[in-house]
């Protein structure tokens, strides 16, 4: 399988809501977006959590309840190296929240999230004694959607496998998960604050830089954000991924993720950054993150932000930082022109306080 290469097209990507919004990226001519109106919406999807089935502190039913309360539409219980969660009654009986069939392959060389209904046919997980390349090969052959987890996480779980064209996405923004098993809230919050300021923020920036470096090399791969929830004081959906899809079925959501229709947000209800391309040249703005558009002239891009007054938006192309914009007001919109030679475009939105930076 060959990597998707950026050519004479542009791709939109976004990291939003004090997060990332992947932008319009290049692709094959067959990937081009037309001016046809879309039918879909942004769904809040949490792709990386752990329950008491294996190494988490909360039961599956408790995590499902918290995910609903926090505004999630879909949830992955990506337990470490097991499929036992699928047999749990609370998993099988859930009707409102879309539950993805997921597992996390773990090793000292990195972790991979594996998702999709094909996992129901697996008789066992992939041994964590194989190499990252072998794990990718087995997951790919098994029909899973593959996402590299926390590639630059501190400790022994950082990713050492590099880029592989069979990977479907990179989790460039991961929540905190090294919270010690403590009972006092103040103590737990102190650990969380210290680590967030020191290492988790740095890990996210390194993940984004790696991904942007791949784009510069002409390699297109989608991004995700996830909490990697293990225990309080984490929140199940902070951060999470918004996925643009026609419905919230497992197959629709995973297909949209593979196509790059994703946006990282601090939480389902936090500020959001939208990048929309004027594909037809008639101010209809039908292009969304993950789309490819052939550029024969500069293209209008509508940049929108909700609930982000005072935040800063930065837009990047292959040449580097393209524009810096200041959000003014609760519902803010600005239209700018993207140069014909952009190759790709992605955006991020940061708050003024350190804890609201990606």
mmCIF file of C-alpha atoms in Angstrom:
data_model
loop_
_atom_site.group_PDB
_atom_site.id
_atom_site.type_symbol
_atom_site.label_atom_id
_atom_site.label_comp_id
_atom_site.label_asym_id
_atom_site.label_seq_id
_atom_site.Cartn_x
_atom_site.Cartn_y
_atom_site.Cartn_z
ATOM 1 C CA UNK A 1 0.000 0.000 0.000
ATOM 2 C CA UNK A 2 1.452 3.361 -0.984
ATOM 3 C CA UNK A 3 1.271 6.490 1.128
ATOM 4 C CA UNK A 4 -1.189 9.100 -0.086
ATOM 5 C CA UNK A 5 0.881 11.898 -1.565
ATOM 6 C CA UNK A 6 0.067 15.583 -1.748
ATOM 7 C CA UNK A 7 0.296 16.930 -5.282
ATOM 8 C CA UNK A 8 -1.349 19.875 -7.001
ATOM 9 C CA UNK A 9 -4.131 19.837 -4.488
ATOM 10 C CA UNK A 10 -4.748 21.362 -1.091
ATOM 11 C CA UNK A 11 -5.992 19.630 2.066
ATOM 12 C CA UNK A 12 -7.726 21.259 5.046
ATOM 13 C CA UNK A 13 -6.952 20.147 8.621
ATOM 14 C CA UNK A 14 -7.852 21.640 12.055
ATOM 15 C CA UNK A 15 -6.880 21.304 15.718
ATOM 16 C CA UNK A 16 -9.602 23.199 17.509
ATOM 17 C CA UNK A 17 -11.338 24.271 20.672
ATOM 18 C CA UNK A 18 -8.014 25.128 22.230
ATOM 19 C CA UNK A 19 -6.930 22.305 20.019
ATOM 20 C CA UNK A 20 -6.269 21.285 16.442
ATOM 21 C CA UNK A 21 -8.393 21.383 13.327
ATOM 22 C CA UNK A 22 -6.874 19.392 10.476
ATOM 23 C CA UNK A 23 -7.210 21.159 7.195
ATOM 24 C CA UNK A 24 -7.564 20.785 3.514
ATOM 25 C CA UNK A 25 -4.841 18.483 2.258
ATOM 26 C CA UNK A 26 -3.802 17.325 -1.155
ATOM 27 C CA UNK A 27 -4.721 13.982 -2.590
ATOM 28 C CA UNK A 28 -5.374 12.055 -5.783
ATOM 29 C CA UNK A 29 -7.720 13.463 -8.398
ATOM 30 C CA UNK A 30 -10.234 10.816 -7.356
ATOM 31 C CA UNK A 31 -10.250 12.367 -3.868
ATOM 32 C CA UNK A 32 -11.334 15.770 -5.088
ATOM 33 C CA UNK A 33 -14.296 17.416 -3.445
ATOM 34 C CA UNK A 34 -17.032 18.796 -5.648
ATOM 35 C CA UNK A 35 -19.451 21.587 -4.838
ATOM 36 C CA UNK A 36 -22.135 19.065 -3.947
ATOM 37 C CA UNK A 37 -23.816 19.818 -0.639
ATOM 38 C CA UNK A 38 -22.899 17.474 2.206
ATOM 39 C CA UNK A 39 -25.141 15.552 4.527
ATOM 40 C CA UNK A 40 -23.432 15.068 7.840
ATOM 41 C CA UNK A 41 -22.471 16.611 11.158
ATOM 42 C CA UNK A 42 -19.632 16.707 13.649
ATOM 43 C CA UNK A 43 -19.856 13.868 16.186
ATOM 44 C CA UNK A 44 -17.912 13.822 19.458
ATOM 45 C CA UNK A 45 -15.904 10.585 19.548
ATOM 46 C CA UNK A 46 -13.663 9.385 22.381
ATOM 47 C CA UNK A 47 -11.253 6.857 20.864
ATOM 48 C CA UNK A 48 -9.056 5.834 23.799
ATOM 49 C CA UNK A 49 -10.275 4.842 27.280
ATOM 50 C CA UNK A 50 -9.705 2.048 29.794
ATOM 51 C CA UNK A 51 -12.073 0.424 32.276
ATOM 52 C CA UNK A 52 -11.698 -1.956 35.204
ATOM 53 C CA UNK A 53 -11.748 -4.814 32.688
ATOM 54 C CA UNK A 54 -8.014 -4.168 32.462
ATOM 55 C CA UNK A 55 -5.997 -1.535 34.365
ATOM 56 C CA UNK A 56 -8.650 1.195 34.533
ATOM 57 C CA UNK A 57 -10.424 2.171 37.777
ATOM 58 C CA UNK A 58 -14.040 2.533 36.602
ATOM 59 C CA UNK A 59 -16.471 -0.063 35.338
ATOM 60 C CA UNK A 60 -17.660 0.003 31.735
ATOM 61 C CA UNK A 61 -21.104 1.216 32.828
ATOM 62 C CA UNK A 62 -19.521 4.072 34.805
ATOM 63 C CA UNK A 63 -17.390 5.160 31.837
ATOM 64 C CA UNK A 64 -20.411 5.019 29.528
ATOM 65 C CA UNK A 65 -22.385 7.191 31.962
ATOM 66 C CA UNK A 66 -19.570 9.753 32.255
ATOM 67 C CA UNK A 67 -19.078 9.863 28.481
ATOM 68 C CA UNK A 68 -22.773 10.616 27.984
ATOM 69 C CA UNK A 69 -22.782 13.291 30.683
ATOM 70 C CA UNK A 70 -19.751 14.946 29.073
ATOM 71 C CA UNK A 71 -21.390 15.071 25.641
ATOM 72 C CA UNK A 72 -19.877 12.132 23.731
ATOM 73 C CA UNK A 73 -21.685 10.494 20.810
ATOM 74 C CA UNK A 74 -19.337 7.504 20.508
ATOM 75 C CA UNK A 75 -16.839 5.765 22.758
ATOM 76 C CA UNK A 76 -13.990 3.273 22.396
ATOM 77 C CA UNK A 77 -13.079 1.071 25.358
ATOM 78 C CA UNK A 78 -9.598 0.304 24.071
ATOM 79 C CA UNK A 79 -8.498 -2.078 26.807
ATOM 80 C CA UNK A 80 -4.855 -3.125 26.918
ATOM 81 C CA UNK A 81 -4.249 -6.345 24.978
ATOM 82 C CA UNK A 82 -7.675 -7.892 25.544
ATOM 83 C CA UNK A 83 -11.063 -8.289 23.854
ATOM 84 C CA UNK A 84 -12.863 -9.208 27.082
ATOM 85 C CA UNK A 85 -14.813 -5.913 27.133
ATOM 86 C CA UNK A 86 -16.983 -7.054 24.210
ATOM 87 C CA UNK A 87 -18.501 -9.821 26.354
ATOM 88 C CA UNK A 88 -19.526 -7.490 29.191
ATOM 89 C CA UNK A 89 -23.298 -6.984 29.529
ATOM 90 C CA UNK A 90 -22.974 -3.197 29.833
ATOM 91 C CA UNK A 91 -21.079 -3.133 26.530
ATOM 92 C CA UNK A 92 -23.492 -5.386 24.655
ATOM 93 C CA UNK A 93 -26.644 -3.725 25.985
ATOM 94 C CA UNK A 94 -25.747 -0.058 25.371
ATOM 95 C CA UNK A 95 -28.146 1.554 22.876
ATOM 96 C CA UNK A 96 -27.654 5.333 22.962
ATOM 97 C CA UNK A 97 -23.874 5.723 22.812
ATOM 98 C CA UNK A 98 -22.082 4.196 19.821
ATOM 99 C CA UNK A 99 -19.522 1.793 21.269
ATOM 100 C CA UNK A 100 -16.569 1.066 19.006
ATOM 101 C CA UNK A 101 -14.953 -2.347 19.058
ATOM 102 C CA UNK A 102 -11.427 -1.458 20.128
ATOM 103 C CA UNK A 103 -8.272 -2.716 21.766
ATOM 104 C CA UNK A 104 -4.845 -1.215 22.469
ATOM 105 C CA UNK A 105 -1.747 -3.156 21.447
ATOM 106 C CA UNK A 106 0.926 -2.285 23.995
ATOM 107 C CA UNK A 107 4.657 -2.867 24.042
ATOM 108 C CA UNK A 108 7.849 -1.159 25.165
ATOM 109 C CA UNK A 109 8.174 0.036 21.568
ATOM 110 C CA UNK A 110 4.841 1.864 21.513
ATOM 111 C CA UNK A 111 1.070 1.479 21.561
ATOM 112 C CA UNK A 112 -1.489 1.187 18.752
ATOM 113 C CA UNK A 113 -5.259 1.603 18.971
ATOM 114 C CA UNK A 114 -7.068 -0.956 16.822
ATOM 115 C CA UNK A 115 -10.719 -0.354 16.002
ATOM 116 C CA UNK A 116 -13.644 -1.768 14.068
ATOM 117 C CA UNK A 117 -16.279 -4.500 13.932
ATOM 118 C CA UNK A 118 -13.696 -6.850 12.415
ATOM 119 C CA UNK A 119 -12.313 -7.263 15.936
ATOM 120 C CA UNK A 120 -15.401 -9.312 16.786
ATOM 121 C CA UNK A 121 -13.957 -12.049 14.594
ATOM 122 C CA UNK A 122 -10.565 -12.019 16.299
ATOM 123 C CA UNK A 123 -9.876 -15.010 18.515
ATOM 124 C CA UNK A 124 -7.033 -13.254 20.348
ATOM 125 C CA UNK A 125 -5.188 -9.952 20.490
ATOM 126 C CA UNK A 126 -1.814 -9.398 18.846
ATOM 127 C CA UNK A 127 1.041 -10.436 21.164
ATOM 128 C CA UNK A 128 2.957 -7.510 22.632
ATOM 129 C CA UNK A 129 6.175 -9.404 21.966
ATOM 130 C CA UNK A 130 6.111 -8.650 18.235
ATOM 131 C CA UNK A 131 7.654 -5.518 16.695
ATOM 132 C CA UNK A 132 5.575 -2.425 15.848
ATOM 133 C CA UNK A 133 5.842 -3.272 12.137
ATOM 134 C CA UNK A 134 4.564 -6.797 12.772
ATOM 135 C CA UNK A 135 1.710 -5.487 14.936
ATOM 136 C CA UNK A 136 0.709 -3.043 12.200
ATOM 137 C CA UNK A 137 0.798 -5.823 9.605
ATOM 138 C CA UNK A 138 -1.371 -8.139 11.690
ATOM 139 C CA UNK A 139 -3.860 -5.416 12.579
ATOM 140 C CA UNK A 140 -4.071 -4.277 8.967
ATOM 141 C CA UNK A 141 -4.603 -7.827 7.721
ATOM 142 C CA UNK A 142 -7.243 -8.279 10.436
ATOM 143 C CA UNK A 143 -9.317 -5.394 9.077
ATOM 144 C CA UNK A 144 -8.702 -2.911 11.913
ATOM 145 C CA UNK A 145 -8.473 0.871 11.712
ATOM 146 C CA UNK A 146 -5.032 1.609 13.191
ATOM 147 C CA UNK A 147 -4.153 4.701 15.246
ATOM 148 C CA UNK A 148 -0.737 5.308 16.827
ATOM 149 C CA UNK A 149 -1.304 6.259 20.452
ATOM 150 C CA UNK A 150 0.517 9.111 22.271
ATOM 151 C CA UNK A 151 3.606 8.903 19.988
ATOM 152 C CA UNK A 152 5.789 11.123 22.205
ATOM 153 C CA UNK A 153 4.386 10.231 25.614
ATOM 154 C CA UNK A 154 6.863 10.316 28.490
ATOM 155 C CA UNK A 155 7.884 6.926 29.794
ATOM 156 C CA UNK A 156 8.073 3.595 28.008
ATOM 157 C CA UNK A 157 4.941 3.920 25.864
ATOM 158 C CA UNK A 158 6.228 6.373 23.256
ATOM 159 C CA UNK A 159 6.110 5.243 19.635
ATOM 160 C CA UNK A 160 9.303 3.892 18.055
ATOM 161 C CA UNK A 161 7.818 2.440 14.875
ATOM 162 C CA UNK A 162 7.977 5.590 12.736
ATOM 163 C CA UNK A 163 5.555 6.193 9.897
ATOM 164 C CA UNK A 164 3.952 3.210 8.155
ATOM 165 C CA UNK A 165 1.514 3.674 5.233
ATOM 166 C CA UNK A 166 -0.835 1.079 6.739
ATOM 167 C CA UNK A 167 -1.485 3.355 9.724
ATOM 168 C CA UNK A 168 -4.785 5.239 9.547
ATOM 169 C CA UNK A 169 -4.167 8.105 11.990
ATOM 170 C CA UNK A 170 -1.864 9.599 14.610
ATOM 171 C CA UNK A 171 -3.141 10.480 18.085
ATOM 172 C CA UNK A 172 -1.197 13.744 18.236
ATOM 173 C CA UNK A 173 -3.068 15.095 21.265
ATOM 174 C CA UNK A 174 -3.415 12.745 24.238
ATOM 175 C CA UNK A 175 -4.787 13.375 27.697
ATOM 176 C CA UNK A 176 -2.959 12.736 30.928
ATOM 177 C CA UNK A 177 -2.822 9.156 32.130
ATOM 178 C CA UNK A 178 0.116 8.963 34.554
ATOM 179 C CA UNK A 179 -1.949 10.103 37.528
ATOM 180 C CA UNK A 180 -0.755 8.229 40.644
ATOM 181 C CA UNK A 181 -3.304 6.090 42.426
ATOM 182 C CA UNK A 182 -4.079 8.526 45.240
ATOM 183 C CA UNK A 183 -7.143 9.310 47.323
ATOM 184 C CA UNK A 184 -6.840 13.008 48.050
ATOM 185 C CA UNK A 185 -8.127 15.317 45.358
ATOM 186 C CA UNK A 186 -5.584 18.058 46.047
ATOM 187 C CA UNK A 187 -2.707 15.598 45.724
ATOM 188 C CA UNK A 188 -4.054 14.138 42.503
ATOM 189 C CA UNK A 189 -4.648 17.579 41.007
ATOM 190 C CA UNK A 190 -1.099 18.602 41.907
ATOM 191 C CA UNK A 191 0.323 15.623 40.031
ATOM 192 C CA UNK A 192 -1.946 16.360 37.080
ATOM 193 C CA UNK A 193 -1.026 20.044 36.915
ATOM 194 C CA UNK A 194 2.697 19.397 37.214
ATOM 195 C CA UNK A 195 2.760 16.738 34.515
ATOM 196 C CA UNK A 196 0.488 18.663 32.155
ATOM 197 C CA UNK A 197 2.736 21.706 32.316
ATOM 198 C CA UNK A 198 5.959 19.762 31.974
ATOM 199 C CA UNK A 199 5.546 16.747 29.733
ATOM 200 C CA UNK A 200 2.091 16.189 28.278
ATOM 201 C CA UNK A 201 2.009 19.606 26.611
ATOM 202 C CA UNK A 202 5.447 18.996 25.150
ATOM 203 C CA UNK A 203 4.389 15.554 23.925
ATOM 204 C CA UNK A 204 1.429 17.076 22.063
ATOM 205 C CA UNK A 205 3.635 19.681 20.393
ATOM 206 C CA UNK A 206 6.096 16.967 19.358
ATOM 207 C CA UNK A 207 3.255 14.903 17.922
ATOM 208 C CA UNK A 208 1.962 17.849 15.924
ATOM 209 C CA UNK A 209 5.456 18.622 14.640
ATOM 210 C CA UNK A 210 5.945 15.020 13.518
ATOM 211 C CA UNK A 211 2.615 15.060 11.700
ATOM 212 C CA UNK A 212 3.333 18.413 10.037
ATOM 213 C CA UNK A 213 6.742 17.081 9.001
ATOM 214 C CA UNK A 214 5.033 14.158 7.270
ATOM 215 C CA UNK A 215 2.793 16.595 5.405
ATOM 216 C CA UNK A 216 5.843 18.536 4.273
ATOM 217 C CA UNK A 217 7.228 15.294 2.854
ATOM 218 C CA UNK A 218 4.005 14.787 0.928
ATOM 219 C CA UNK A 219 2.569 12.108 3.227
ATOM 220 C CA UNK A 220 -1.062 12.477 4.189
ATOM 221 C CA UNK A 221 -2.280 10.918 7.424
ATOM 222 C CA UNK A 222 -5.242 11.985 9.613
ATOM 223 C CA UNK A 223 -4.995 13.042 13.252
ATOM 224 C CA UNK A 224 -7.019 12.282 16.381
ATOM 225 C CA UNK A 225 -7.181 13.471 19.991
ATOM 226 C CA UNK A 226 -8.148 11.286 22.945
ATOM 227 C CA UNK A 227 -8.164 11.217 26.731
ATOM 228 C CA UNK A 228 -6.486 7.846 27.370
ATOM 229 C CA UNK A 229 -8.741 7.763 30.412
ATOM 230 C CA UNK A 230 -7.652 5.473 33.248
ATOM 231 C CA UNK A 231 -8.909 7.113 36.430
ATOM 232 C CA UNK A 232 -10.046 10.267 38.199
ATOM 233 C CA UNK A 233 -9.130 13.136 38.130
ATOM 234 C CA UNK A 234 -9.057 12.682 34.361
ATOM 235 C CA UNK A 235 -12.235 13.218 32.381
ATOM 236 C CA UNK A 236 -13.339 10.566 29.899
ATOM 237 C CA UNK A 237 -13.635 12.975 26.965
ATOM 238 C CA UNK A 238 -10.802 15.475 27.505
ATOM 239 C CA UNK A 239 -9.500 15.804 24.869
ATOM 240 C CA UNK A 240 -11.516 14.000 22.200
ATOM 241 C CA UNK A 241 -12.024 13.925 18.449
ATOM 242 C CA UNK A 242 -14.854 15.483 16.487
ATOM 243 C CA UNK A 243 -15.603 13.388 13.400
ATOM 244 C CA UNK A 244 -17.596 14.657 10.409
ATOM 245 C CA UNK A 245 -19.813 11.781 9.229
ATOM 246 C CA UNK A 246 -23.332 11.225 7.876
ATOM 247 C CA UNK A 247 -24.301 9.237 10.987
ATOM 248 C CA UNK A 248 -22.722 7.933 14.166
ATOM 249 C CA UNK A 249 -22.589 4.253 13.265
ATOM 250 C CA UNK A 250 -19.268 2.533 13.926
ATOM 251 C CA UNK A 251 -18.530 2.008 10.234
ATOM 252 C CA UNK A 252 -19.396 5.604 9.282
ATOM 253 C CA UNK A 253 -17.261 7.114 12.040
ATOM 254 C CA UNK A 254 -14.225 4.945 11.303
ATOM 255 C CA UNK A 255 -14.494 5.590 7.563
ATOM 256 C CA UNK A 256 -14.574 9.339 8.247
ATOM 257 C CA UNK A 257 -11.530 9.064 10.516
ATOM 258 C CA UNK A 258 -9.591 7.215 7.816
ATOM 259 C CA UNK A 259 -10.539 9.985 5.377
ATOM 260 C CA UNK A 260 -9.261 12.651 7.768
ATOM 261 C CA UNK A 261 -12.593 14.296 8.570
ATOM 262 C CA UNK A 262 -11.422 14.941 12.131
ATOM 263 C CA UNK A 263 -10.898 17.773 14.575
ATOM 264 C CA UNK A 264 -9.209 17.610 17.964
ATOM 265 C CA UNK A 265 -11.028 19.485 20.739
ATOM 266 C CA UNK A 266 -10.429 20.036 24.428
ATOM 267 C CA UNK A 267 -13.858 18.557 25.204
ATOM 268 C CA UNK A 268 -17.156 17.901 23.368
ATOM 269 C CA UNK A 269 -18.608 21.153 24.678
ATOM 270 C CA UNK A 270 -15.504 23.369 24.428
ATOM 271 C CA UNK A 271 -14.598 26.022 21.888
ATOM 272 C CA UNK A 272 -14.391 24.840 18.280
ATOM 273 C CA UNK A 273 -12.497 25.922 15.197
ATOM 274 C CA UNK A 274 -14.013 25.259 11.769
ATOM 275 C CA UNK A 275 -12.158 25.490 8.445
ATOM 276 C CA UNK A 276 -14.450 25.475 5.399
ATOM 277 C CA UNK A 277 -13.308 25.786 1.778
ATOM 278 C CA UNK A 278 -15.169 27.549 -1.030
ATOM 279 C CA UNK A 279 -14.775 24.641 -3.428
ATOM 280 C CA UNK A 280 -17.161 25.941 -6.107
ATOM 281 C CA UNK A 281 -16.026 29.551 -5.899
ATOM 282 C CA UNK A 282 -19.548 30.712 -5.073
ATOM 283 C CA UNK A 283 -19.181 31.299 -1.315
ATOM 284 C CA UNK A 284 -20.932 27.985 -0.522
ATOM 285 C CA UNK A 285 -17.976 26.695 1.565
ATOM 286 C CA UNK A 286 -18.615 22.974 1.135
ATOM 287 C CA UNK A 287 -15.073 21.740 1.856
ATOM 288 C CA UNK A 288 -14.318 20.458 5.367
ATOM 289 C CA UNK A 289 -11.185 19.118 7.084
ATOM 290 C CA UNK A 290 -9.816 16.084 5.298
ATOM 291 C CA UNK A 291 -11.046 17.153 1.863
ATOM 292 C CA UNK A 292 -8.866 17.612 -1.214
ATOM 293 C CA UNK A 293 -9.449 20.384 -3.726
ATOM 294 C CA UNK A 294 -7.646 21.061 -6.982
ATOM 295 C CA UNK A 295 -6.427 24.668 -6.948
ATOM 296 C CA UNK A 296 -6.148 26.586 -10.198
ATOM 297 C CA UNK A 297 -6.243 29.936 -8.393
ATOM 298 C CA UNK A 298 -6.291 31.220 -4.783
ATOM 299 C CA UNK A 299 -9.215 29.779 -2.798
ATOM 300 C CA UNK A 300 -11.456 31.412 -0.210
ATOM 301 C CA UNK A 301 -11.327 29.769 3.226
ATOM 302 C CA UNK A 302 -13.900 30.519 5.898
ATOM 303 C CA UNK A 303 -12.446 30.346 9.395
ATOM 304 C CA UNK A 304 -15.093 30.054 12.127
ATOM 305 C CA UNK A 305 -14.792 29.783 15.892
ATOM 306 C CA UNK A 306 -17.473 29.237 18.496
ATOM 307 C CA UNK A 307 -17.168 30.095 22.203
ATOM 308 C CA UNK A 308 -13.560 31.187 21.758
ATOM 309 C CA UNK A 309 -13.522 34.962 22.292
ATOM 310 C CA UNK A 310 -9.934 36.148 22.683
ATOM 311 C CA UNK A 311 -8.337 32.918 21.470
ATOM 312 C CA UNK A 312 -5.620 32.894 18.817
ATOM 313 C CA UNK A 313 -5.930 30.998 15.518
ATOM 314 C CA UNK A 314 -2.831 30.053 13.534
ATOM 315 C CA UNK A 315 -2.979 28.634 10.020
ATOM 316 C CA UNK A 316 -0.135 26.653 8.478
ATOM 317 C CA UNK A 317 0.759 25.599 4.934
ATOM 318 C CA UNK A 318 3.751 23.734 3.531
ATOM 319 C CA UNK A 319 5.686 27.014 3.690
ATOM 320 C CA UNK A 320 5.040 27.315 7.436
ATOM 321 C CA UNK A 321 2.907 29.766 9.429
ATOM 322 C CA UNK A 322 0.534 31.371 6.941
ATOM 323 C CA UNK A 323 -1.735 33.566 9.070
ATOM 324 C CA UNK A 324 -2.426 34.500 12.693
ATOM 325 C CA UNK A 325 -5.961 35.600 13.547
ATOM 326 C CA UNK A 326 -7.589 36.810 16.761
ATOM 327 C CA UNK A 327 -11.050 35.534 17.627
ATOM 328 C CA UNK A 328 -13.419 38.354 18.548
ATOM 329 C CA UNK A 329 -16.790 37.414 19.963
ATOM 330 C CA UNK A 330 -18.700 34.244 20.850
ATOM 331 C CA UNK A 331 -19.489 33.408 17.213
ATOM 332 C CA UNK A 332 -16.680 34.647 14.967
ATOM 333 C CA UNK A 333 -16.048 34.279 11.235
ATOM 334 C CA UNK A 334 -13.344 35.530 8.906
ATOM 335 C CA UNK A 335 -12.741 34.710 5.233
ATOM 336 C CA UNK A 336 -9.186 34.654 3.908
ATOM 337 C CA UNK A 337 -7.555 33.693 0.619
ATOM 338 C CA UNK A 338 -5.429 30.545 0.501
ATOM 339 C CA UNK A 339 -2.587 30.747 -2.051
ATOM 340 C CA UNK A 340 -2.669 28.402 -5.031
ATOM 341 C CA UNK A 341 0.603 26.740 -4.022
ATOM 342 C CA UNK A 342 -0.492 25.979 -0.422
ATOM 343 C CA UNK A 343 -0.227 22.165 -0.894
ATOM 344 C CA UNK A 344 -2.076 21.747 2.413
ATOM 345 C CA UNK A 345 -3.507 23.891 5.171
ATOM 346 C CA UNK A 346 -4.175 23.197 8.811
ATOM 347 C CA UNK A 347 -5.116 25.345 11.754
ATOM 348 C CA UNK A 348 -4.887 25.408 15.525
ATOM 349 C CA UNK A 349 -6.572 27.540 18.148
ATOM 350 C CA UNK A 350 -5.044 28.326 21.535
ATOM 351 C CA UNK A 351 -6.311 30.145 24.583
ATOM 352 C CA UNK A 352 -4.294 32.835 26.305
ATOM 353 C CA UNK A 353 -3.692 30.710 29.414
ATOM 354 C CA UNK A 354 -1.119 27.908 29.463
ATOM 355 C CA UNK A 355 -3.675 25.235 30.299
ATOM 356 C CA UNK A 356 -5.655 26.116 27.178
ATOM 357 C CA UNK A 357 -2.740 25.707 24.804
ATOM 358 C CA UNK A 358 -2.309 22.545 22.810
#
